[in-house]
PDB file of C-alpha atoms in Angstrom:
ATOM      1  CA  UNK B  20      -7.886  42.126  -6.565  1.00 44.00           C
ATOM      2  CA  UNK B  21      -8.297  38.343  -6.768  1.00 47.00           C
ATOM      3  CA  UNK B  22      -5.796  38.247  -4.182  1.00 48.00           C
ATOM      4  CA  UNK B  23      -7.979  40.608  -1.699  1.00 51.00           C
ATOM      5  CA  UNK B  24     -10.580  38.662  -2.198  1.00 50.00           C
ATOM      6  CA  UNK B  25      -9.541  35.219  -1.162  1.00 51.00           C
ATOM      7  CA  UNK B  26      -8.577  36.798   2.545  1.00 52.00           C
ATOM      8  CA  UNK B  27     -11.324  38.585   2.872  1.00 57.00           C
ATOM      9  CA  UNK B  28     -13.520  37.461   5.372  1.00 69.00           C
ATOM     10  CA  UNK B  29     -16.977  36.062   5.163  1.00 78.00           C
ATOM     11  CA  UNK B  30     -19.860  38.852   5.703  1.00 87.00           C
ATOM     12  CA  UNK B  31     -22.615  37.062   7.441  1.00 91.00           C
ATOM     13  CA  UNK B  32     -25.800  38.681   7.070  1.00 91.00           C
ATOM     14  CA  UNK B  33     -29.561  38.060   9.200  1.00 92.00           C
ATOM     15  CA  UNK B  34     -31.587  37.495   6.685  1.00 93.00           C
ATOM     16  CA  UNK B  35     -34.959  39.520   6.459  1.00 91.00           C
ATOM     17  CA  UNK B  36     -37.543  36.996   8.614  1.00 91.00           C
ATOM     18  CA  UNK B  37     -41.190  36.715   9.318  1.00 91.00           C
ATOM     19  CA  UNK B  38     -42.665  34.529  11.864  1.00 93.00           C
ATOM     20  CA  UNK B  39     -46.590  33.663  11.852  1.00 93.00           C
ATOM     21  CA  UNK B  40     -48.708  31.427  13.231  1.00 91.00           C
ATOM     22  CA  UNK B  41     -51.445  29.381  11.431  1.00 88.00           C
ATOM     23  CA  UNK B  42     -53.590  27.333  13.179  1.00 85.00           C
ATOM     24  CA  UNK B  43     -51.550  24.626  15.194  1.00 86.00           C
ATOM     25  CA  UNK B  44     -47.900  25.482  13.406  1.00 92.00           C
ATOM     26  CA  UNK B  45     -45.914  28.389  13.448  1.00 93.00           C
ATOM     27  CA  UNK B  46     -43.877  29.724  10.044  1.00 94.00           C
ATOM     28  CA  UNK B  47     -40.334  31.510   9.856  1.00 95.00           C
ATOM     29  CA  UNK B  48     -39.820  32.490   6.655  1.00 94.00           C
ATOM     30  CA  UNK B  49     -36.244  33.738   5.860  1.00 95.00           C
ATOM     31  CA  UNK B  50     -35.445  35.533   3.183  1.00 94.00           C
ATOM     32  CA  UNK B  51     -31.739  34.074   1.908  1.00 95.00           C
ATOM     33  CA  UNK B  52     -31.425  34.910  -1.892  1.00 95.00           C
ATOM     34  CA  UNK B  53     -28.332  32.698  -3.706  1.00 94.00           C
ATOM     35  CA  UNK B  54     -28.368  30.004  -1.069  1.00 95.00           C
ATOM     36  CA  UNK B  55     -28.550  26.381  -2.881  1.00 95.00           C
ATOM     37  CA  UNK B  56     -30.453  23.581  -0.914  1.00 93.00           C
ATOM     38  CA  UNK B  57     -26.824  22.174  -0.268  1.00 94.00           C
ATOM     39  CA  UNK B  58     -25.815  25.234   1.091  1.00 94.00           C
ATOM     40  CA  UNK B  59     -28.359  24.937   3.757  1.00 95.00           C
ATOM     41  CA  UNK B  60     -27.462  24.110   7.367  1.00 95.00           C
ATOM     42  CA  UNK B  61     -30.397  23.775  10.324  1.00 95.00           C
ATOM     43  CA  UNK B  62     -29.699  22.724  13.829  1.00 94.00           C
ATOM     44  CA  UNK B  63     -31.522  22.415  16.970  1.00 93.00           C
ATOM     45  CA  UNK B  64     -29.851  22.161  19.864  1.00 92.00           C
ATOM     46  CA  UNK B  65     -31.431  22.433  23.239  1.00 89.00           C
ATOM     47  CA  UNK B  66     -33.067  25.707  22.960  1.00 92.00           C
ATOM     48  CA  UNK B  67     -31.772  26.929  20.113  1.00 94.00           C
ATOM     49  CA  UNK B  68     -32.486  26.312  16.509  1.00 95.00           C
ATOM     50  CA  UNK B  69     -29.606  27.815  14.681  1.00 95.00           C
ATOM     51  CA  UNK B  70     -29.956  28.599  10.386  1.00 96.00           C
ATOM     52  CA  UNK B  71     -26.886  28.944   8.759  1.00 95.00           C
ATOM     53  CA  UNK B  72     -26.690  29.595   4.640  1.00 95.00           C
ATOM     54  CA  UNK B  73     -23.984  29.631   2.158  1.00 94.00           C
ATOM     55  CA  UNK B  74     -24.175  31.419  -0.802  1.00 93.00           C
ATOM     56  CA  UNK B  75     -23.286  29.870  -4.098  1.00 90.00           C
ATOM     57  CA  UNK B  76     -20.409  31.392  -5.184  1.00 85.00           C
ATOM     58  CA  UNK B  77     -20.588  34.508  -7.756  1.00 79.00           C
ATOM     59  CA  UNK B  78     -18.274  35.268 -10.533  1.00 72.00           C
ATOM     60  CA  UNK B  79     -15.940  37.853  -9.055  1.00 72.00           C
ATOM     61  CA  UNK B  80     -14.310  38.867 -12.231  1.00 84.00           C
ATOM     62  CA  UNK B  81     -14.655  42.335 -13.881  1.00 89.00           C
ATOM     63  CA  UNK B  82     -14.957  45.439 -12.115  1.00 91.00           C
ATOM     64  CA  UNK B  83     -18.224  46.513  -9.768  1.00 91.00           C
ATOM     65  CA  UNK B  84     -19.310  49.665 -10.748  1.00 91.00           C
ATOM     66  CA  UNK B  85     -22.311  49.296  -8.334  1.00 90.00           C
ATOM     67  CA  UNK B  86     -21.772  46.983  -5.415  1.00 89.00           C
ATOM     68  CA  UNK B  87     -24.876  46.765  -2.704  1.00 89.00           C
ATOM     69  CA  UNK B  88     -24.446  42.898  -1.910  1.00 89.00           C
ATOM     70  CA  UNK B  89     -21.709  42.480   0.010  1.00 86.00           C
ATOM     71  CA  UNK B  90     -22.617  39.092   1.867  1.00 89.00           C
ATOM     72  CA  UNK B  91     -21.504  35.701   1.547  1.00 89.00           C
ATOM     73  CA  UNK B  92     -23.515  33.729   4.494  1.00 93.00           C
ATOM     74  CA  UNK B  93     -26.546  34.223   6.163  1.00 95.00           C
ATOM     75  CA  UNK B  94     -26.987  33.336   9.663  1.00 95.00           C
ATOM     76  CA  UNK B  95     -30.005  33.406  12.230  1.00 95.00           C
ATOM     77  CA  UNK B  96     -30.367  31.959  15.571  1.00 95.00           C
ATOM     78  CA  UNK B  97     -33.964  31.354  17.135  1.00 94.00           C
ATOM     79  CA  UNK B  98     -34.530  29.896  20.784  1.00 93.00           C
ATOM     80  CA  UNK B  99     -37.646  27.487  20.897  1.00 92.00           C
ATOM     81  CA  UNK B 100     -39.529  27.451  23.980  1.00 89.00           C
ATOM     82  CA  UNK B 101     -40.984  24.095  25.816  1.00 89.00           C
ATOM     83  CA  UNK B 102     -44.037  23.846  23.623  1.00 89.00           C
ATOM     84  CA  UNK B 103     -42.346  23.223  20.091  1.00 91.00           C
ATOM     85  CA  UNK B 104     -42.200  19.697  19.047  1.00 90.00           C
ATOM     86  CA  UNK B 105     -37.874  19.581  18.263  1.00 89.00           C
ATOM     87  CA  UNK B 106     -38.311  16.430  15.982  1.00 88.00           C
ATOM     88  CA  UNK B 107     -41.223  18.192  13.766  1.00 88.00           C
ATOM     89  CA  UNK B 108     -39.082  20.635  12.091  1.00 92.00           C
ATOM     90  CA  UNK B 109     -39.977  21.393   8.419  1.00 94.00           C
ATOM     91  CA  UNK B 110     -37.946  22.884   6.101  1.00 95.00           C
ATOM     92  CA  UNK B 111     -38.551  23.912   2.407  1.00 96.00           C
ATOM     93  CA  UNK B 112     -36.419  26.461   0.238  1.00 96.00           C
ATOM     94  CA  UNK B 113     -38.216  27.545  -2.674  1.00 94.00           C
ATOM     95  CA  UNK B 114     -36.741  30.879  -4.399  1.00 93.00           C
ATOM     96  CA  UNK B 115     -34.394  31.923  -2.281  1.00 94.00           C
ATOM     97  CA  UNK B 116     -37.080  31.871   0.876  1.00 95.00           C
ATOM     98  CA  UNK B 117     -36.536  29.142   3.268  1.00 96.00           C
ATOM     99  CA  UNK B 118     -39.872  28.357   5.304  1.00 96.00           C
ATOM    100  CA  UNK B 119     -39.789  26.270   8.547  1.00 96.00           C
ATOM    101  CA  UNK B 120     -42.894  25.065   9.957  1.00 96.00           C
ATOM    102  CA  UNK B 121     -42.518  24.217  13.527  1.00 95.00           C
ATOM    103  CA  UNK B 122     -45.330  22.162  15.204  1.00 93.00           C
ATOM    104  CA  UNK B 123     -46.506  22.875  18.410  1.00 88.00           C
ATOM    105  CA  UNK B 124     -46.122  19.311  20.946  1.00 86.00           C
ATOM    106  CA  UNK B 125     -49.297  17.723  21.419  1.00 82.00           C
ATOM    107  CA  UNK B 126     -49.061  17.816  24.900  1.00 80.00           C
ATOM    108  CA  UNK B 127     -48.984  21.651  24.573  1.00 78.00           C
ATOM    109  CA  UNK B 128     -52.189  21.670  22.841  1.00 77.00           C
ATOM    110  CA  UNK B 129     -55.072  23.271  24.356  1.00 78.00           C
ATOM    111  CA  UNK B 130     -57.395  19.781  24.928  1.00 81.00           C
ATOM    112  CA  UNK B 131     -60.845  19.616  25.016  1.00 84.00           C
ATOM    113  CA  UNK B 132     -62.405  18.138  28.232  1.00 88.00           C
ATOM    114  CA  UNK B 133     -66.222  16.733  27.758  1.00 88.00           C
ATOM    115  CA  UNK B 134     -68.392  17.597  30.415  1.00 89.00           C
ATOM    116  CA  UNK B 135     -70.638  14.618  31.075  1.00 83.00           C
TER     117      UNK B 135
ATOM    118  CA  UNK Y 101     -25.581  89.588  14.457  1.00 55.00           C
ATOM    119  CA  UNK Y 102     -24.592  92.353  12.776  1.00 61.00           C
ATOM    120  CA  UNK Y 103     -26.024  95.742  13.362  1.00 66.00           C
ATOM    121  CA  UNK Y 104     -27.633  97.305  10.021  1.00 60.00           C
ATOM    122  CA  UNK Y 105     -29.041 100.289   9.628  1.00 61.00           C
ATOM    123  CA  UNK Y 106     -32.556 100.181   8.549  1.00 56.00           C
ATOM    124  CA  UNK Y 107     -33.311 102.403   5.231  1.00 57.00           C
ATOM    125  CA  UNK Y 108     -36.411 104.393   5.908  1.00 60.00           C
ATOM    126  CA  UNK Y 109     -39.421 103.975   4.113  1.00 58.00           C
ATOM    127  CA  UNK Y 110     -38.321 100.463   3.368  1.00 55.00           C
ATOM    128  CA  UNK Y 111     -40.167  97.786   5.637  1.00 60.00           C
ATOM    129  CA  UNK Y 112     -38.669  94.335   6.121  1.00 63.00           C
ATOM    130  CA  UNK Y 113     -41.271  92.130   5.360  1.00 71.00           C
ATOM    131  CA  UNK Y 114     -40.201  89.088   7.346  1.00 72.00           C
ATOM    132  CA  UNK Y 115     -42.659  86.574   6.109  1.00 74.00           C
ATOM    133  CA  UNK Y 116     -40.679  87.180   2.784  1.00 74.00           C
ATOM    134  CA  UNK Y 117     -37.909  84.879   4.469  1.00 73.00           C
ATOM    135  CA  UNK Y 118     -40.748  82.433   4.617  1.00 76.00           C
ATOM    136  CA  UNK Y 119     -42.042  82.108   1.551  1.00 76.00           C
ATOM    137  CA  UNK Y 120     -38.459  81.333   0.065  1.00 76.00           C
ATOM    138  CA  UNK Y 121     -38.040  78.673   2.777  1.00 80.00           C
ATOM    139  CA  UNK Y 122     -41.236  77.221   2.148  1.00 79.00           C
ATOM    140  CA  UNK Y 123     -40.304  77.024  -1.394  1.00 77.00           C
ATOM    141  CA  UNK Y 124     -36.848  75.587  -0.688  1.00 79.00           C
ATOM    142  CA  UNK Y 125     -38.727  72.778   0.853  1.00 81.00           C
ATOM    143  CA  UNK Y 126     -40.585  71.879  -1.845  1.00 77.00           C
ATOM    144  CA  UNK Y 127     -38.082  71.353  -3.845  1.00 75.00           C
ATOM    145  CA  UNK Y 128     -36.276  69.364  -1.748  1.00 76.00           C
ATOM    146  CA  UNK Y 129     -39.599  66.995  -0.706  1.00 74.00           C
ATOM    147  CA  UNK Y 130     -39.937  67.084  -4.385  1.00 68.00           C
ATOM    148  CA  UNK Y 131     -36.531  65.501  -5.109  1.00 65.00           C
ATOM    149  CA  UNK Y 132     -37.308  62.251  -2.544  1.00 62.00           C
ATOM    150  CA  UNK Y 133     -40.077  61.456  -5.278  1.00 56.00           C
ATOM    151  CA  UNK Y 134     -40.163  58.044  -6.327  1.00 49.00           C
ATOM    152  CA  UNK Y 135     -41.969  57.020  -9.887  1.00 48.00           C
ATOM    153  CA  UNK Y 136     -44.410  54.896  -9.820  1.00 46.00           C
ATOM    154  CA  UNK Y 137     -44.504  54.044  -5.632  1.00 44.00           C
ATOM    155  CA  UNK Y 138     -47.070  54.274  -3.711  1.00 45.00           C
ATOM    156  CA  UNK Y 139     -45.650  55.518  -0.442  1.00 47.00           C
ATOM    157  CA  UNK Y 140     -42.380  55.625   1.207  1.00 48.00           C
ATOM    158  CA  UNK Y 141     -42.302  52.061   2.478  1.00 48.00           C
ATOM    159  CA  UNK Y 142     -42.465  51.269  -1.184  1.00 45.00           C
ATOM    160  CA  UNK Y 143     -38.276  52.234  -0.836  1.00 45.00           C
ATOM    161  CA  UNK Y 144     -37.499  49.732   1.996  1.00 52.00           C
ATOM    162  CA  UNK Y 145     -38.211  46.810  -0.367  1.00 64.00           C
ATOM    163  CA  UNK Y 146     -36.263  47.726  -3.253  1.00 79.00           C
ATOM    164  CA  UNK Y 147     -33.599  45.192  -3.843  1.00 88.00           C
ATOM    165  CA  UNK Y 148     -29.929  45.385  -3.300  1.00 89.00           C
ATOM    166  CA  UNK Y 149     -28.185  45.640  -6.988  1.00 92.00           C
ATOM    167  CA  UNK Y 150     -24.708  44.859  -8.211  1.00 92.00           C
ATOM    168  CA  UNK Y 151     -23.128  45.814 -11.483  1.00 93.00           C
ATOM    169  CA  UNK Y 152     -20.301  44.404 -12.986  1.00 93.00           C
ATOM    170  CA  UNK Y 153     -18.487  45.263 -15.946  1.00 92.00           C
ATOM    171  CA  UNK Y 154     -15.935  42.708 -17.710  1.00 90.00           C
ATOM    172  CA  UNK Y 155     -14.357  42.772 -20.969  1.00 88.00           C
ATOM    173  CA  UNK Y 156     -17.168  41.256 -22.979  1.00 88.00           C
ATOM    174  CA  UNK Y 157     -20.645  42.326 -21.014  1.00 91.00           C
ATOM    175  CA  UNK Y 158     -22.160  44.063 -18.108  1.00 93.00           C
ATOM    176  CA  UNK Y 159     -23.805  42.318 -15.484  1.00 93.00           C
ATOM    177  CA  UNK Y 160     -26.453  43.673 -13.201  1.00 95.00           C
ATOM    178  CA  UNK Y 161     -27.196  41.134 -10.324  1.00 95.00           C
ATOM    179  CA  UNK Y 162     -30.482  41.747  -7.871  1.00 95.00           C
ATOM    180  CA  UNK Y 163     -31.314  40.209  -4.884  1.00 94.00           C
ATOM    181  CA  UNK Y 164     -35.390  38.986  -5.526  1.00 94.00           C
ATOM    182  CA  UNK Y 165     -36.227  36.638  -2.612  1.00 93.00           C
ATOM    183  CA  UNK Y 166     -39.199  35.139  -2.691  1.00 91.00           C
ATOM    184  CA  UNK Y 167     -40.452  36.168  -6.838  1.00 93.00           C
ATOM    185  CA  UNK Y 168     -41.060  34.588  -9.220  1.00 93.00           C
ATOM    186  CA  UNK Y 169     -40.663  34.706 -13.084  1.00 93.00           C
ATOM    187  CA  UNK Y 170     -44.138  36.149 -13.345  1.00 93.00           C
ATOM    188  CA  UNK Y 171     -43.696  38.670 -10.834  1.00 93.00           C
ATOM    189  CA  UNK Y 172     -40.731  40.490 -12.479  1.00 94.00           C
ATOM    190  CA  UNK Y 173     -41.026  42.889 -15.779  1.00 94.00           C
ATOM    191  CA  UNK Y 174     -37.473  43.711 -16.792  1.00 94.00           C
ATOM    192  CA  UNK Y 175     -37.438  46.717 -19.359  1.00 93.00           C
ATOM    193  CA  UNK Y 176     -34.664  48.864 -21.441  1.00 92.00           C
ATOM    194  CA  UNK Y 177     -34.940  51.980 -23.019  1.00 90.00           C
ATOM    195  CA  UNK Y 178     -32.088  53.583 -24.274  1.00 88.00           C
ATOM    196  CA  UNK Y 179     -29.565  52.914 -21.555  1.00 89.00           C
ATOM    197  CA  UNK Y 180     -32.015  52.681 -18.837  1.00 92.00           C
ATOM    198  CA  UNK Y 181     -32.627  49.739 -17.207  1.00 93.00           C
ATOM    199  CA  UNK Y 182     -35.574  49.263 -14.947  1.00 93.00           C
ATOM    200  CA  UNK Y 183     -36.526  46.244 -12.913  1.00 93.00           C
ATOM    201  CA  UNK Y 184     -40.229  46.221 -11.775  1.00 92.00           C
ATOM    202  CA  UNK Y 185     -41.388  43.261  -9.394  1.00 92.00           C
ATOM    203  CA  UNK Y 186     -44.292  42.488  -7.329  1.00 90.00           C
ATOM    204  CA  UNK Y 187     -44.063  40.583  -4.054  1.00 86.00           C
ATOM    205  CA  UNK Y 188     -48.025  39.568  -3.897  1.00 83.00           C
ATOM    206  CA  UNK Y 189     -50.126  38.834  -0.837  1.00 80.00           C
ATOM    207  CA  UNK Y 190     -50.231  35.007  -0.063  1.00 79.00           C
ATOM    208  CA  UNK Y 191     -54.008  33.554  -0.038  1.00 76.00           C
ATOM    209  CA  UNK Y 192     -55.255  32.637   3.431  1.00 74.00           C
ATOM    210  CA  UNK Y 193     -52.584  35.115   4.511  1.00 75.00           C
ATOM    211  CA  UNK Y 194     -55.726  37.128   7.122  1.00 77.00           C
ATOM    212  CA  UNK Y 195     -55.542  33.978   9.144  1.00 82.00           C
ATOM    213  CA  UNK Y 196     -52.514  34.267  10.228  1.00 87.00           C
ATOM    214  CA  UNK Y 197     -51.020  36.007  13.169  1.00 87.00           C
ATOM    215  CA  UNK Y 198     -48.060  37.311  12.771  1.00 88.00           C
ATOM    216  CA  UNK Y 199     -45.395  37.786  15.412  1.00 87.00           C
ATOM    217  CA  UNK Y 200     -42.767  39.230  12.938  1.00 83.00           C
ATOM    218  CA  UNK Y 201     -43.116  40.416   9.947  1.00 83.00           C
ATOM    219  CA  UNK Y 202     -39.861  41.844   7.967  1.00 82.00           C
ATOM    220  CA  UNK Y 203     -41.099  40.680   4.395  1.00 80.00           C
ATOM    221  CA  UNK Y 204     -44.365  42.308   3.291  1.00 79.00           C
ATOM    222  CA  UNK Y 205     -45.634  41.824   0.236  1.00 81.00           C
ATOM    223  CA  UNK Y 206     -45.182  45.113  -1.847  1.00 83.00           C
ATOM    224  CA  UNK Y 207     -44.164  46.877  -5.090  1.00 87.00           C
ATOM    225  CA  UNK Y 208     -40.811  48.232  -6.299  1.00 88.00           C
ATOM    226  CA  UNK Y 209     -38.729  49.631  -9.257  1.00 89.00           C
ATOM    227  CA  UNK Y 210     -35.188  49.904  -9.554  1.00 90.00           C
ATOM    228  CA  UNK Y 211     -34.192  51.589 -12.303  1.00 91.00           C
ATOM    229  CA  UNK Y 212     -30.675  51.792 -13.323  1.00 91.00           C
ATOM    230  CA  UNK Y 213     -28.473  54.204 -15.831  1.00 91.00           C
ATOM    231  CA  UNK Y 214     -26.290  51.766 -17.451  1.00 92.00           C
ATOM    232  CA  UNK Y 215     -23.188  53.130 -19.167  1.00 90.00           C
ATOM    233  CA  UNK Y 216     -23.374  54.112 -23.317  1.00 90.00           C
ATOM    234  CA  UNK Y 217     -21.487  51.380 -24.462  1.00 89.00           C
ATOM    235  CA  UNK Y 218     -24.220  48.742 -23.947  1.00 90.00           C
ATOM    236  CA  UNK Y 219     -26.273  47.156 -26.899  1.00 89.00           C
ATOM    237  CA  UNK Y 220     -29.423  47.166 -25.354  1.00 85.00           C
ATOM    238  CA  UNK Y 221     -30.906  44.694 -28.478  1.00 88.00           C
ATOM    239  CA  UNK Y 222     -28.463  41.677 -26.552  1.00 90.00           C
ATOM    240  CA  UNK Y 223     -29.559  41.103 -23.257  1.00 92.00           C
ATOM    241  CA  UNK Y 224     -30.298  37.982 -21.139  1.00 93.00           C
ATOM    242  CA  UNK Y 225     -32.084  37.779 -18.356  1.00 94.00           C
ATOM    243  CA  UNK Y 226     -31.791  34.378 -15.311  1.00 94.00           C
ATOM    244  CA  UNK Y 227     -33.768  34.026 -11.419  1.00 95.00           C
ATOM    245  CA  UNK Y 228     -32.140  31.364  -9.935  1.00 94.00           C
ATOM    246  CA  UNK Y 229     -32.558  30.816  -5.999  1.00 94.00           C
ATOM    247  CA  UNK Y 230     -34.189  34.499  -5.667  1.00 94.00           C
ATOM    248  CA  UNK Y 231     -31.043  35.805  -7.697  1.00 95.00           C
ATOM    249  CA  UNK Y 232     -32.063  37.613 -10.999  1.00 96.00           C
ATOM    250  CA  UNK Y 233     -28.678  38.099 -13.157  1.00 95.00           C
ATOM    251  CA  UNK Y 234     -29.062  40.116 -16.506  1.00 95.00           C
ATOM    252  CA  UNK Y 235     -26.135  40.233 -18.750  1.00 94.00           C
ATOM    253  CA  UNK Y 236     -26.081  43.292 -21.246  1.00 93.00           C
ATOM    254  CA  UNK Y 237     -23.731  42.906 -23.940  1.00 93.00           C
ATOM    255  CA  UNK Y 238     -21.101  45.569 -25.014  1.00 90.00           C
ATOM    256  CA  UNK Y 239     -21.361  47.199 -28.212  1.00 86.00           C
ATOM    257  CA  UNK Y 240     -18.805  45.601 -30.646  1.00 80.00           C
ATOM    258  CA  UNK Y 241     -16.558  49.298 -31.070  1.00 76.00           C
ATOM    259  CA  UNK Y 242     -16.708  49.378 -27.260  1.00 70.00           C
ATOM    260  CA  UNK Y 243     -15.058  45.809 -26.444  1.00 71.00           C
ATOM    261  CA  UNK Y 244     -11.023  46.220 -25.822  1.00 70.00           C
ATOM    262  CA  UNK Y 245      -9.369  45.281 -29.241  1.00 73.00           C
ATOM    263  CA  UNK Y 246      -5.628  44.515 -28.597  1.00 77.00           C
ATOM    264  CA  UNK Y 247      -3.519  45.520 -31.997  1.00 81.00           C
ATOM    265  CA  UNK Y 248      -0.669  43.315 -33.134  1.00 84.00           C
ATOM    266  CA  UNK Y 249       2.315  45.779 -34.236  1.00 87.00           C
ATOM    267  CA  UNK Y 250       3.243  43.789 -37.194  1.00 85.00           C
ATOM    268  CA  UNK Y 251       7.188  44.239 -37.631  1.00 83.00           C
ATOM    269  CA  UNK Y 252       8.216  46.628 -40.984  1.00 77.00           C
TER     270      UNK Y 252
END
């Protein structure tokens, strides 16, 4: 069974995500239980802002007599329009929940214009 | 269909075939009944559970993104495990506007039928990274005891 396992391939799974905005910044929150900060990979490139978690790995031993979590990975690919500032990405895992906070570019702001 | 003859002075009630139908159904909306939920969404966030069983324990692993310690009431009676949690509402959470939302905050219970040969008096309970892993010891007479043949 050991043997099985080491060729089996990696199940990837989209983790469960909400995406909110409050007040100038706008959340994802991703829902990756087992993923270690180390196991944590974010990328932007061009348009795209790509989330890739590893798992830590689980004792395989014994026999599953119940088996309802069958991935190893989590992956989830966004794509950031123009007004999302690319080097204001914020990331924070706290109990298996990764939030991002993305800030919107200042020139993207609404501005205020004082009528004299 | 089939043709039947009808007995006389016997009239077929039709709505009889109803009334059994109508109680079939109840029994089967009955059935989908979930203890202690408050509606059927309740069932979406119920978390994915493994169990494992190895030569010394049983190990039930749940996926719990997002809980904490406080939020989770693990109980055992008998053989049954149940894992209650609560995924609360976030304060300041009305001003936000959501675009997606695939996490709501909710209530659930899993409960689980572990096998007999547990000992429900050693069990340890760990949330790590939105993991909760419970290891139930097996009851000493149901651990695999290897017997030497000693020679005559």
């Amino acid at each position: 069974m050991n043997a099985r396992n080491e060729v089996r391939n990696r199940v990837v799974k989209v983790p469960a995500c909400s995406v909110f905005e409050e007040g100038e910044v706008v959340v994802a929150r991703l829902e990756m239980p087992g993923v270690p900060k180390e196991g944590l990979e974010i990328k932007v490139d061009g348009n795209e802002l790509a989330i890739n978690g590893a798992k830590r790995e689980e004792k395989t031993e014994g026999r599953y007599l119940l088996r309802e979590r069958r991935h190893d990975a989590y992956r989830k690919l966004f794509t950031l329009d123009d007004t999302i500032a690319r080097d204001r990405i914020e990331a924070s895992l706290e109990n298996g929940v990764l939030t991002l906070r993305l800030h919107i570019k200042e020139a993207a702001k609404p501005r205020r214009i004082e009528v004299s | 269909m089939d043709l039947v003859k009808m007995e006389r002075g016997a009239p077929i009630d039709i709505w009889d075939a109803f009334e059994g139908l109508r109680g079939e159904m109840d029994r089967a909306l009955d059935a989908l009944k979930v203890p202690d939920s408050a509606g059927i969404l309740d069932l979406s966030v119920a978390p994915a559970v493994d169990v494992i069983e190895t030569e010394e324990e049983f190990m039930v692993v749940a996926d719990v993104p997002g809980l904490r310690k406080e939020d989770l009431e693990v109980t055992i009676t008998g053989t049954l495990l149940s894992i209650k949690g609560e995924k609360r509402e976030e304060k300041d959470s009305e001003k936000r506007r959501y675009l997606r939302e695939e996490n709501r905050p909710g209530s659930f219970r899993r409960t689980i039928d572990l096998p007999p040969r547990i000992d429900p008096e050693r069990i340890a309970a760990e949330l790590r990274d939105g993991i909760l892993a419970l290891r139930i010891a097996k009851r000493e007479e149901a651990k695999t005891k290897t017997i030497t043949v000693s020679p005559k």
